[in-house]
C-alpha atoms as an extended CHARMM CRD file, in Angstrom:
* protein
*
       162  EXT
         1         1  UNK       CA             85.3440000000       96.0690000000       73.6370000000  PROA      1               0.0000000000
         2         2  UNK       CA             88.5440000000       97.9110000000       74.8560000000  PROA      2               0.0000000000
         3         3  UNK       CA             90.6540000000       96.3090000000       71.9550000000  PROA      3               0.0000000000
         4         4  UNK       CA             88.3110000000       97.5110000000       69.4930000000  PROA      4               0.0000000000
         5         5  UNK       CA             88.8070000000      101.1000000000       70.5560000000  PROA      5               0.0000000000
         6         6  UNK       CA             92.5810000000      101.2510000000       69.7940000000  PROA      6               0.0000000000
         7         7  UNK       CA             93.7320000000      100.7940000000       73.5010000000  PROA      7               0.0000000000
         8         8  UNK       CA             96.6240000000       98.2040000000       73.8220000000  PROA      8               0.0000000000
         9         9  UNK       CA             96.9540000000       96.2820000000       76.9850000000  PROA      9               0.0000000000
        10        10  UNK       CA            100.4860000000       95.5680000000       77.6290000000  PROA      10              0.0000000000
        11        11  UNK       CA            101.5820000000       93.1510000000       80.4670000000  PROA      11              0.0000000000
        12        12  UNK       CA            104.9450000000       93.5060000000       82.0930000000  PROA      12              0.0000000000
        13        13  UNK       CA            106.2730000000       95.4740000000       84.9450000000  PROA      13              0.0000000000
        14        14  UNK       CA            107.2460000000       99.1150000000       84.3780000000  PROA      14              0.0000000000
        15        15  UNK       CA            110.5560000000      100.2860000000       85.3130000000  PROA      15              0.0000000000
        16        16  UNK       CA            110.0990000000      103.9340000000       84.8990000000  PROA      16              0.0000000000
        17        17  UNK       CA            109.3050000000      106.3200000000       82.1950000000  PROA      17              0.0000000000
        18        18  UNK       CA            110.7920000000      108.3240000000       79.3630000000  PROA      18              0.0000000000
        19        19  UNK       CA            109.5850000000      111.8980000000       80.2170000000  PROA      19              0.0000000000
        20        20  UNK       CA            109.6470000000      114.8850000000       77.6380000000  PROA      20              0.0000000000
        21        21  UNK       CA            108.7570000000      118.4920000000       77.3480000000  PROA      21              0.0000000000
        22        22  UNK       CA            106.0470000000      119.8040000000       79.7380000000  PROA      22              0.0000000000
        23        23  UNK       CA            106.4360000000      116.6090000000       81.7000000000  PROA      23              0.0000000000
        24        24  UNK       CA            104.4730000000      114.4260000000       79.4270000000  PROA      24              0.0000000000
        25        25  UNK       CA            105.4070000000      110.6010000000       79.1720000000  PROA      25              0.0000000000
        26        26  UNK       CA            106.4840000000      109.6740000000       75.9830000000  PROA      26              0.0000000000
        27        27  UNK       CA            107.3330000000      106.1030000000       76.8270000000  PROA      27              0.0000000000
        28        28  UNK       CA            106.7360000000      103.7410000000       79.6000000000  PROA      28              0.0000000000
        29        29  UNK       CA            110.0440000000      101.4770000000       80.1660000000  PROA      29              0.0000000000
        30        30  UNK       CA            109.4950000000       97.9390000000       80.8480000000  PROA      30              0.0000000000
        31        31  UNK       CA            111.5590000000       95.8320000000       83.0520000000  PROA      31              0.0000000000
        32        32  UNK       CA            113.9060000000       93.4790000000       81.2960000000  PROA      32              0.0000000000
        33        33  UNK       CA            114.0920000000       95.7920000000       78.0570000000  PROA      33              0.0000000000
        34        34  UNK       CA            111.5730000000       97.4820000000       75.9610000000  PROA      34              0.0000000000
        35        35  UNK       CA            109.4410000000      100.5100000000       76.1640000000  PROA      35              0.0000000000
        36        36  UNK       CA            105.7420000000      101.4210000000       75.2910000000  PROA      36              0.0000000000
        37        37  UNK       CA            104.9860000000      104.7840000000       73.6380000000  PROA      37              0.0000000000
        38        38  UNK       CA            101.7050000000      106.1450000000       73.5250000000  PROA      38              0.0000000000
        39        39  UNK       CA             99.8940000000      109.6380000000       73.9650000000  PROA      39              0.0000000000
        40        40  UNK       CA             98.1670000000      108.7140000000       77.3270000000  PROA      40              0.0000000000
        41        41  UNK       CA             98.8620000000      106.1450000000       80.0670000000  PROA      41              0.0000000000
        42        42  UNK       CA             96.9790000000      104.5740000000       82.6930000000  PROA      42              0.0000000000
        43        43  UNK       CA             98.6830000000      103.3420000000       86.0810000000  PROA      43              0.0000000000
        44        44  UNK       CA             96.5190000000      100.3210000000       87.2320000000  PROA      44              0.0000000000
        45        45  UNK       CA             99.0770000000       98.6710000000       89.2940000000  PROA      45              0.0000000000
        46        46  UNK       CA             97.1950000000       97.8740000000       92.4500000000  PROA      46              0.0000000000
        47        47  UNK       CA             97.5010000000       98.8760000000       95.9660000000  PROA      47              0.0000000000
        48        48  UNK       CA             99.6110000000       97.4980000000       98.8850000000  PROA      48              0.0000000000
        49        49  UNK       CA             98.0170000000       94.1980000000       98.5490000000  PROA      49              0.0000000000
        50        50  UNK       CA             98.9630000000       94.0250000000       94.8350000000  PROA      50              0.0000000000
        51        51  UNK       CA            102.2630000000       95.4130000000       94.6840000000  PROA      51              0.0000000000
        52        52  UNK       CA            101.4060000000       98.8320000000       93.3240000000  PROA      52              0.0000000000
        53        53  UNK       CA            102.3490000000      100.4550000000       96.6900000000  PROA      53              0.0000000000
        54        54  UNK       CA            105.4460000000       99.1330000000       98.6500000000  PROA      54              0.0000000000
        55        55  UNK       CA            106.3950000000       99.2100000000      102.0940000000  PROA      55              0.0000000000
        56        56  UNK       CA            110.1350000000       98.6320000000      102.4750000000  PROA      56              0.0000000000
        57        57  UNK       CA            111.1440000000      100.8940000000      105.2770000000  PROA      57              0.0000000000
        58        58  UNK       CA            109.3710000000      103.5890000000      103.5400000000  PROA      58              0.0000000000
        59        59  UNK       CA            106.1440000000      103.7940000000      101.3500000000  PROA      59              0.0000000000
        60        60  UNK       CA            106.6030000000      103.7510000000       97.6300000000  PROA      60              0.0000000000
        61        61  UNK       CA            104.9400000000      103.5750000000       94.2990000000  PROA      61              0.0000000000
        62        62  UNK       CA            107.6370000000      101.6450000000       92.6050000000  PROA      62              0.0000000000
        63        63  UNK       CA            106.3770000000      101.7620000000       88.9550000000  PROA      63              0.0000000000
        64        64  UNK       CA            107.1750000000      105.3640000000       88.2360000000  PROA      64              0.0000000000
        65        65  UNK       CA            108.1370000000      106.8140000000       91.5870000000  PROA      65              0.0000000000
        66        66  UNK       CA            104.9290000000      109.0110000000       92.1460000000  PROA      66              0.0000000000
        67        67  UNK       CA            104.4140000000      110.5950000000       95.6700000000  PROA      67              0.0000000000
        68        68  UNK       CA            102.5320000000      108.2920000000       97.8890000000  PROA      68              0.0000000000
        69        69  UNK       CA             99.7380000000      109.7140000000      100.2520000000  PROA      69              0.0000000000
        70        70  UNK       CA             98.2560000000      107.8210000000      103.5120000000  PROA      70              0.0000000000
        71        71  UNK       CA             95.0620000000      109.1880000000      105.2020000000  PROA      71              0.0000000000
        72        72  UNK       CA             95.0170000000      112.2720000000      102.7160000000  PROA      72              0.0000000000
        73        73  UNK       CA             98.7170000000      113.5120000000      103.7140000000  PROA      73              0.0000000000
        74        74  UNK       CA            101.8290000000      112.8260000000      102.2610000000  PROA      74              0.0000000000
        75        75  UNK       CA            103.2480000000      109.3370000000      103.2620000000  PROA      75              0.0000000000
        76        76  UNK       CA            105.4520000000      109.5770000000      106.4340000000  PROA      76              0.0000000000
        77        77  UNK       CA            109.1820000000      109.6850000000      106.1160000000  PROA      77              0.0000000000
        78        78  UNK       CA            111.0130000000      106.8870000000      107.8850000000  PROA      78              0.0000000000
        79        79  UNK       CA            113.2880000000      108.0380000000      110.9400000000  PROA      79              0.0000000000
        80        80  UNK       CA            117.1090000000      107.5970000000      110.3730000000  PROA      80              0.0000000000
        81        81  UNK       CA            118.1220000000      104.3210000000      111.8020000000  PROA      81              0.0000000000
        82        82  UNK       CA            114.2760000000      103.4450000000      113.2000000000  PROA      82              0.0000000000
        83        83  UNK       CA            112.2880000000      103.2850000000      110.2410000000  PROA      83              0.0000000000
        84        84  UNK       CA            108.4440000000      103.7380000000      110.3060000000  PROA      84              0.0000000000
        85        85  UNK       CA            106.6370000000      103.0880000000      113.4000000000  PROA      85              0.0000000000
        86        86  UNK       CA            104.2970000000       99.9680000000      112.1400000000  PROA      86              0.0000000000
        87        87  UNK       CA            101.4470000000      101.3110000000      113.9940000000  PROA      87              0.0000000000
        88        88  UNK       CA            101.1620000000      104.4350000000      112.0960000000  PROA      88              0.0000000000
        89        89  UNK       CA            100.5550000000      102.2950000000      109.1370000000  PROA      89              0.0000000000
        90        90  UNK       CA             98.6770000000       99.0330000000      110.6530000000  PROA      90              0.0000000000
        91        91  UNK       CA             96.8170000000      100.3380000000      113.6360000000  PROA      91              0.0000000000
        92        92  UNK       CA             96.4380000000       98.6970000000      116.7220000000  PROA      92              0.0000000000
        93        93  UNK       CA             93.9820000000       95.9880000000      115.7280000000  PROA      93              0.0000000000
        94        94  UNK       CA             94.7760000000       93.5570000000      112.8000000000  PROA      94              0.0000000000
        95        95  UNK       CA             91.4000000000       93.5680000000      111.5170000000  PROA      95              0.0000000000
        96        96  UNK       CA             91.7690000000       97.2420000000      110.4290000000  PROA      96              0.0000000000
        97        97  UNK       CA             91.2130000000       99.5450000000      108.9320000000  PROA      97              0.0000000000
        98        98  UNK       CA             94.8620000000       99.9820000000      107.9290000000  PROA      98              0.0000000000
        99        99  UNK       CA             96.2990000000      103.1250000000      106.6880000000  PROA      99              0.0000000000
       100       100  UNK       CA             98.7630000000      101.2270000000      104.6200000000  PROA      100             0.0000000000
       101       101  UNK       CA             95.8100000000       99.6320000000      103.0000000000  PROA      101             0.0000000000
       102       102  UNK       CA             94.5030000000      103.0400000000      101.5720000000  PROA      102             0.0000000000
       103       103  UNK       CA             97.8010000000      104.3250000000      100.6590000000  PROA      103             0.0000000000
       104       104  UNK       CA             98.0770000000      105.3590000000       97.2370000000  PROA      104             0.0000000000
       105       105  UNK       CA             98.4650000000      108.1850000000       94.6650000000  PROA      105             0.0000000000
       106       106  UNK       CA             96.3430000000      111.2920000000       95.1160000000  PROA      106             0.0000000000
       107       107  UNK       CA             94.3990000000      112.4520000000       91.8940000000  PROA      107             0.0000000000
       108       108  UNK       CA             92.5780000000      115.3290000000       90.5720000000  PROA      108             0.0000000000
       109       109  UNK       CA             89.1220000000      115.1680000000       89.1800000000  PROA      109             0.0000000000
       110       110  UNK       CA             90.4460000000      113.7990000000       85.6350000000  PROA      110             0.0000000000
       111       111  UNK       CA             92.1440000000      110.9580000000       87.7240000000  PROA      111             0.0000000000
       112       112  UNK       CA             95.7840000000      112.4380000000       87.0850000000  PROA      112             0.0000000000
       113       113  UNK       CA             98.1940000000      111.6730000000       89.8570000000  PROA      113             0.0000000000
       114       114  UNK       CA             99.1800000000      114.8700000000       91.8530000000  PROA      114             0.0000000000
       115       115  UNK       CA            102.4930000000      115.8620000000       93.5750000000  PROA      115             0.0000000000
       116       116  UNK       CA            102.9320000000      117.1930000000       97.1730000000  PROA      116             0.0000000000
       117       117  UNK       CA            101.7800000000      120.5690000000       96.0230000000  PROA      117             0.0000000000
       118       118  UNK       CA             98.4880000000      119.4630000000       94.3110000000  PROA      118             0.0000000000
       119       119  UNK       CA             99.8710000000      119.7370000000       90.6640000000  PROA      119             0.0000000000
       120       120  UNK       CA             99.4480000000      117.0680000000       87.9700000000  PROA      120             0.0000000000
       121       121  UNK       CA            102.7960000000      115.0380000000       87.9620000000  PROA      121             0.0000000000
       122       122  UNK       CA            102.3130000000      114.2100000000       84.3800000000  PROA      122             0.0000000000
       123       123  UNK       CA             99.6420000000      115.6310000000       82.3230000000  PROA      123             0.0000000000
       124       124  UNK       CA             98.8860000000      112.4860000000       80.2290000000  PROA      124             0.0000000000
       125       125  UNK       CA             99.0860000000      109.9010000000       82.9390000000  PROA      125             0.0000000000
       126       126  UNK       CA             95.9410000000      108.7310000000       84.9390000000  PROA      126             0.0000000000
       127       127  UNK       CA             95.5890000000      106.5510000000       87.8410000000  PROA      127             0.0000000000
       128       128  UNK       CA             92.8660000000      103.7540000000       88.5870000000  PROA      128             0.0000000000
       129       129  UNK       CA             92.0770000000      100.9320000000       90.9380000000  PROA      129             0.0000000000
       130       130  UNK       CA             93.6540000000      100.5150000000       94.2070000000  PROA      130             0.0000000000
       131       131  UNK       CA             96.5980000000      102.3920000000       93.4750000000  PROA      131             0.0000000000
       132       132  UNK       CA             94.4300000000      105.4830000000       94.2060000000  PROA      132             0.0000000000
       133       133  UNK       CA             94.6490000000      106.5250000000       97.8150000000  PROA      133             0.0000000000
       134       134  UNK       CA             91.6130000000      106.2480000000      100.0550000000  PROA      134             0.0000000000
       135       135  UNK       CA             91.4430000000      109.1990000000      102.4950000000  PROA      135             0.0000000000
       136       136  UNK       CA             90.6760000000      107.0940000000      105.5370000000  PROA      136             0.0000000000
       137       137  UNK       CA             92.5760000000      103.9160000000      104.7780000000  PROA      137             0.0000000000
       138       138  UNK       CA             90.6400000000      100.5750000000      104.2590000000  PROA      138             0.0000000000
       139       139  UNK       CA             89.9080000000       97.4970000000      105.9920000000  PROA      139             0.0000000000
       140       140  UNK       CA             91.4020000000       94.2970000000      104.6820000000  PROA      140             0.0000000000
       141       141  UNK       CA             88.1060000000       93.1210000000      103.7760000000  PROA      141             0.0000000000
       142       142  UNK       CA             87.5660000000       96.1990000000      101.4930000000  PROA      142             0.0000000000
       143       143  UNK       CA             90.4030000000       95.0810000000       99.1350000000  PROA      143             0.0000000000
       144       144  UNK       CA             88.4960000000       92.3320000000       98.1420000000  PROA      144             0.0000000000
       145       145  UNK       CA             85.7620000000       94.3190000000       96.5200000000  PROA      145             0.0000000000
       146       146  UNK       CA             85.8920000000       94.8430000000       92.6000000000  PROA      146             0.0000000000
       147       147  UNK       CA             83.4300000000       97.4580000000       92.5420000000  PROA      147             0.0000000000
       148       148  UNK       CA             85.4390000000      100.7700000000       93.4000000000  PROA      148             0.0000000000
       149       149  UNK       CA             88.4350000000       99.7050000000       91.3110000000  PROA      149             0.0000000000
       150       150  UNK       CA             86.3190000000       98.8120000000       88.2040000000  PROA      150             0.0000000000
       151       151  UNK       CA             84.2890000000      102.1760000000       88.6640000000  PROA      151             0.0000000000
       152       152  UNK       CA             87.4920000000      104.2240000000       88.9140000000  PROA      152             0.0000000000
       153       153  UNK       CA             88.8830000000      102.8030000000       85.6540000000  PROA      153             0.0000000000
       154       154  UNK       CA             85.4910000000      103.4230000000       83.8250000000  PROA      154             0.0000000000
       155       155  UNK       CA             85.6650000000      107.0650000000       85.1100000000  PROA      155             0.0000000000
       156       156  UNK       CA             89.5030000000      107.1400000000       84.0880000000  PROA      156             0.0000000000
       157       157  UNK       CA             88.1070000000      106.2280000000       80.3840000000  PROA      157             0.0000000000
       158       158  UNK       CA             85.3070000000      108.8680000000       80.4360000000  PROA      158             0.0000000000
       159       159  UNK       CA             87.9410000000      111.3290000000       81.4480000000  PROA      159             0.0000000000
       160       160  UNK       CA             90.3100000000      110.2170000000       78.8000000000  PROA      160             0.0000000000
       161       161  UNK       CA             87.3320000000      110.7590000000       76.2020000000  PROA      161             0.0000000000
       162       162  UNK       CA             87.2010000000      114.3340000000       76.9570000000  PROA      162             0.0000000000
């Protein structure tokens, strides 16, 4: 059904974006070469478990370099020479909930990723699935539930129709 609506599904790893006037994304650059031009884009790269949010001394959204939020706040910055205390991300108990599991991009009511000041980073970018931040973190078992990511994808599609 989605292919019949004029939506292209592109597989590959995003390596950045070409941004034009008014911070609109004109094209997403694909790792290994190439780019995808479109009027609207959806970031659905997964959360920490899927590689859409990475922890490598700091917490990052690697595809487009969007700000990451943990527990409703900007992701903590590593301390020079010490990095991040793992307990701030994983808690004291391995069974969770874990702040890192709920880390992601913060979105507005139209699912547009927001900067640290609460403004849309790119007006023609939406985010869906586990890349969207959970306010309270998530237990490891929450990540196996396809319901919330699927629902957010449906809601993104509805928001893009407007």
